[in-house]
């Protein structure tokens, strides 16, 4: 699941903040992770001769921010076991036999309630 999430994660980070987005493959809505400030944003802008140093710190913090975003997303997205797509909780249904996305449920005429109505 983490691999699937990280493959779908889009990088929306700026030089000041780390932020990632994931798009539900059923409804197409974007979800954005909580943005995490880059701890050295002010110093990096002031001290250009140390750009490489701050770039390295930025990359290190970005890796951590991406992991945190993945953990956050894991609570809100599921992989449909039928079509294999990554879907948000509003599009993921709890059905009798097996939980699945609403498009698969509709195609197979399965009934279910969304995880997040
Ligand atoms: Zn959705
Ligand atoms: Zn599906």
PDB file of C-alpha atoms and ligand atoms in Angstrom:
ATOM      1  CA  UNK A   1       0.000   0.000   0.000  1.00  0.00           C
ATOM      2  CA  UNK A   2       2.810   2.443   0.837  1.00  0.00           C
ATOM      3  CA  UNK A   3       4.398   1.795  -2.573  1.00  0.00           C
ATOM      4  CA  UNK A   4       1.123   2.415  -4.340  1.00  0.00           C
ATOM      5  CA  UNK A   5       0.636   5.640  -2.393  1.00  0.00           C
ATOM      6  CA  UNK A   6       4.112   6.906  -3.063  1.00  0.00           C
ATOM      7  CA  UNK A   7       3.729   6.154  -6.793  1.00  0.00           C
ATOM      8  CA  UNK A   8       0.586   8.295  -6.861  1.00  0.00           C
ATOM      9  CA  UNK A   9       1.958  11.105  -4.762  1.00  0.00           C
ATOM     10  CA  UNK A  10       2.512  14.385  -6.564  1.00  0.00           C
ATOM     11  CA  UNK A  11       5.056  16.794  -5.224  1.00  0.00           C
ATOM     12  CA  UNK A  12       3.539  20.203  -4.476  1.00  0.00           C
ATOM     13  CA  UNK A  13       6.392  21.367  -2.281  1.00  0.00           C
ATOM     14  CA  UNK A  14       7.709  24.933  -2.433  1.00  0.00           C
ATOM     15  CA  UNK A  15      11.085  26.187  -1.166  1.00  0.00           C
ATOM     16  CA  UNK A  16       9.350  26.981   2.153  1.00  0.00           C
ATOM     17  CA  UNK A  17       6.937  24.077   2.601  1.00  0.00           C
ATOM     18  CA  UNK A  18       6.675  20.381   1.854  1.00  0.00           C
ATOM     19  CA  UNK A  19       3.298  19.275   0.585  1.00  0.00           C
ATOM     20  CA  UNK A  20       2.098  16.289  -1.442  1.00  0.00           C
ATOM     21  CA  UNK A  21      -1.104  15.585  -3.300  1.00  0.00           C
ATOM     22  CA  UNK A  22      -2.905  12.374  -4.222  1.00  0.00           C
ATOM     23  CA  UNK A  23      -5.769  12.145  -6.667  1.00  0.00           C
ATOM     24  CA  UNK A  24      -8.593   9.679  -6.182  1.00  0.00           C
ATOM     25  CA  UNK A  25      -8.814   7.585  -9.345  1.00  0.00           C
ATOM     26  CA  UNK A  26     -12.596   7.363  -9.153  1.00  0.00           C
ATOM     27  CA  UNK A  27     -13.857  10.884  -8.367  1.00  0.00           C
ATOM     28  CA  UNK A  28     -10.697  12.725  -9.420  1.00  0.00           C
ATOM     29  CA  UNK A  29     -10.618  14.840  -6.256  1.00  0.00           C
ATOM     30  CA  UNK A  30      -7.216  15.908  -5.002  1.00  0.00           C
ATOM     31  CA  UNK A  31      -6.207  15.400  -1.419  1.00  0.00           C
ATOM     32  CA  UNK A  32      -3.345  17.474  -0.021  1.00  0.00           C
ATOM     33  CA  UNK A  33      -1.145  16.403   2.847  1.00  0.00           C
ATOM     34  CA  UNK A  34      -0.688  18.744   5.818  1.00  0.00           C
ATOM     35  CA  UNK A  35       2.129  21.050   4.786  1.00  0.00           C
ATOM     36  CA  UNK A  36       5.320  20.841   6.785  1.00  0.00           C
ATOM     37  CA  UNK A  37       7.599  23.900   6.864  1.00  0.00           C
ATOM     38  CA  UNK A  38      11.214  23.542   5.736  1.00  0.00           C
ATOM     39  CA  UNK A  39      13.141  24.222   8.932  1.00  0.00           C
ATOM     40  CA  UNK A  40      15.901  26.232   7.204  1.00  0.00           C
ATOM     41  CA  UNK A  41      13.767  28.183   4.702  1.00  0.00           C
ATOM     42  CA  UNK A  42      14.833  31.613   6.041  1.00  0.00           C
ATOM     43  CA  UNK A  43      18.550  30.762   6.262  1.00  0.00           C
ATOM     44  CA  UNK A  44      18.505  29.142   2.815  1.00  0.00           C
ATOM     45  CA  UNK A  45      17.101  32.323   1.247  1.00  0.00           C
ATOM     46  CA  UNK A  46      19.648  34.558   3.031  1.00  0.00           C
ATOM     47  CA  UNK A  47      22.783  32.564   2.686  1.00  0.00           C
ATOM     48  CA  UNK A  48      23.209  31.710  -0.992  1.00  0.00           C
ATOM     49  CA  UNK A  49      26.848  30.590  -0.678  1.00  0.00           C
ATOM     50  CA  UNK A  50      25.599  27.688   1.416  1.00  0.00           C
ATOM     51  CA  UNK A  51      23.008  26.701  -1.147  1.00  0.00           C
ATOM     52  CA  UNK A  52      24.339  23.147  -1.513  1.00  0.00           C
ATOM     53  CA  UNK A  53      24.242  22.611   2.219  1.00  0.00           C
ATOM     54  CA  UNK A  54      20.661  23.816   2.488  1.00  0.00           C
ATOM     55  CA  UNK A  55      19.675  21.869  -0.613  1.00  0.00           C
ATOM     56  CA  UNK A  56      20.905  18.699   1.066  1.00  0.00           C
ATOM     57  CA  UNK A  57      18.970  19.470   4.250  1.00  0.00           C
ATOM     58  CA  UNK A  58      15.912  20.273   2.140  1.00  0.00           C
ATOM     59  CA  UNK A  59      16.120  16.899   0.367  1.00  0.00           C
ATOM     60  CA  UNK A  60      16.513  15.085   3.671  1.00  0.00           C
ATOM     61  CA  UNK A  61      13.498  16.812   5.184  1.00  0.00           C
ATOM     62  CA  UNK A  62      11.482  16.204   2.036  1.00  0.00           C
ATOM     63  CA  UNK A  63      11.999  12.445   2.295  1.00  0.00           C
ATOM     64  CA  UNK A  64      10.664  12.572   5.865  1.00  0.00           C
ATOM     65  CA  UNK A  65       7.740  14.798   4.867  1.00  0.00           C
ATOM     66  CA  UNK A  66       6.839  12.360   2.108  1.00  0.00           C
ATOM     67  CA  UNK A  67       6.792   9.474   4.562  1.00  0.00           C
ATOM     68  CA  UNK A  68       4.555  11.476   6.902  1.00  0.00           C
ATOM     69  CA  UNK A  69       2.221  12.310   4.004  1.00  0.00           C
ATOM     70  CA  UNK A  70       2.084   8.616   3.113  1.00  0.00           C
ATOM     71  CA  UNK A  71       1.032   7.721   6.644  1.00  0.00           C
ATOM     72  CA  UNK A  72      -1.641  10.392   6.558  1.00  0.00           C
ATOM     73  CA  UNK A  73      -2.911   9.189   3.178  1.00  0.00           C
ATOM     74  CA  UNK A  74      -3.046   5.575   4.306  1.00  0.00           C
ATOM     75  CA  UNK A  75      -5.906   6.538   6.634  1.00  0.00           C
ATOM     76  CA  UNK A  76      -7.871   8.140   3.788  1.00  0.00           C
ATOM     77  CA  UNK A  77      -7.248   5.988   0.726  1.00  0.00           C
ATOM     78  CA  UNK A  78      -7.782   2.342  -0.100  1.00  0.00           C
ATOM     79  CA  UNK A  79      -6.839   0.146  -3.002  1.00  0.00           C
ATOM     80  CA  UNK A  80      -9.853  -1.417  -4.660  1.00  0.00           C
ATOM     81  CA  UNK A  81      -9.257  -5.200  -4.728  1.00  0.00           C
ATOM     82  CA  UNK A  82     -11.238  -5.497  -7.972  1.00  0.00           C
ATOM     83  CA  UNK A  83      -9.808  -2.806 -10.248  1.00  0.00           C
ATOM     84  CA  UNK A  84      -6.649  -2.126  -8.238  1.00  0.00           C
ATOM     85  CA  UNK A  85      -7.121   1.637  -8.319  1.00  0.00           C
ATOM     86  CA  UNK A  86      -6.357   4.003  -5.468  1.00  0.00           C
ATOM     87  CA  UNK A  87      -9.617   5.470  -4.196  1.00  0.00           C
ATOM     88  CA  UNK A  88     -10.603   7.936  -1.489  1.00  0.00           C
ATOM     89  CA  UNK A  89     -12.847   6.979   1.408  1.00  0.00           C
ATOM     90  CA  UNK A  90     -15.914   8.625  -0.167  1.00  0.00           C
ATOM     91  CA  UNK A  91     -15.542   6.329  -3.181  1.00  0.00           C
ATOM     92  CA  UNK A  92     -14.698   3.165  -1.265  1.00  0.00           C
ATOM     93  CA  UNK A  93     -17.647   1.065  -0.169  1.00  0.00           C
ATOM     94  CA  UNK A  94     -17.992  -1.401   2.649  1.00  0.00           C
ATOM     95  CA  UNK A  95     -19.874  -4.269   1.015  1.00  0.00           C
ATOM     96  CA  UNK A  96     -21.096  -7.612   2.330  1.00  0.00           C
ATOM     97  CA  UNK A  97     -18.485  -9.879   0.784  1.00  0.00           C
ATOM     98  CA  UNK A  98     -15.557  -7.659  -0.023  1.00  0.00           C
ATOM     99  CA  UNK A  99     -15.035  -3.909   0.150  1.00  0.00           C
ATOM    100  CA  UNK A 100     -14.563  -2.201  -3.223  1.00  0.00           C
ATOM    101  CA  UNK A 101     -14.771   1.121  -5.075  1.00  0.00           C
ATOM    102  CA  UNK A 102     -18.168   2.469  -6.058  1.00  0.00           C
ATOM    103  CA  UNK A 103     -17.611   1.980  -9.801  1.00  0.00           C
ATOM    104  CA  UNK A 104     -16.877  -1.722  -9.364  1.00  0.00           C
ATOM    105  CA  UNK A 105     -19.813  -2.044  -6.952  1.00  0.00           C
ATOM    106  CA  UNK A 106     -22.106  -0.369  -9.467  1.00  0.00           C
ATOM    107  CA  UNK A 107     -20.883  -2.588 -12.338  1.00  0.00           C
ATOM    108  CA  UNK A 108     -21.443  -5.755 -10.312  1.00  0.00           C
ATOM    109  CA  UNK A 109     -24.587  -4.455  -8.648  1.00  0.00           C
ATOM    110  CA  UNK A 110     -23.114  -4.889  -5.183  1.00  0.00           C
ATOM    111  CA  UNK A 111     -24.527  -2.788  -2.388  1.00  0.00           C
ATOM    112  CA  UNK A 112     -22.403  -0.989   0.143  1.00  0.00           C
ATOM    113  CA  UNK A 113     -21.933   2.075   2.283  1.00  0.00           C
ATOM    114  CA  UNK A 114     -19.055   4.487   1.678  1.00  0.00           C
ATOM    115  CA  UNK A 115     -16.329   4.507   4.338  1.00  0.00           C
ATOM    116  CA  UNK A 116     -16.807   8.284   4.573  1.00  0.00           C
ATOM    117  CA  UNK A 117     -20.331   9.279   3.498  1.00  0.00           C
TER     118      UNK A 117
HETATM  119 ZN1  LIG B   1     -12.953   9.574  -4.611  1.00  0.00          ZN
HETATM  120 ZN1  LIG B   2     -12.766  -0.760  -8.240  1.00  0.00          ZN
END
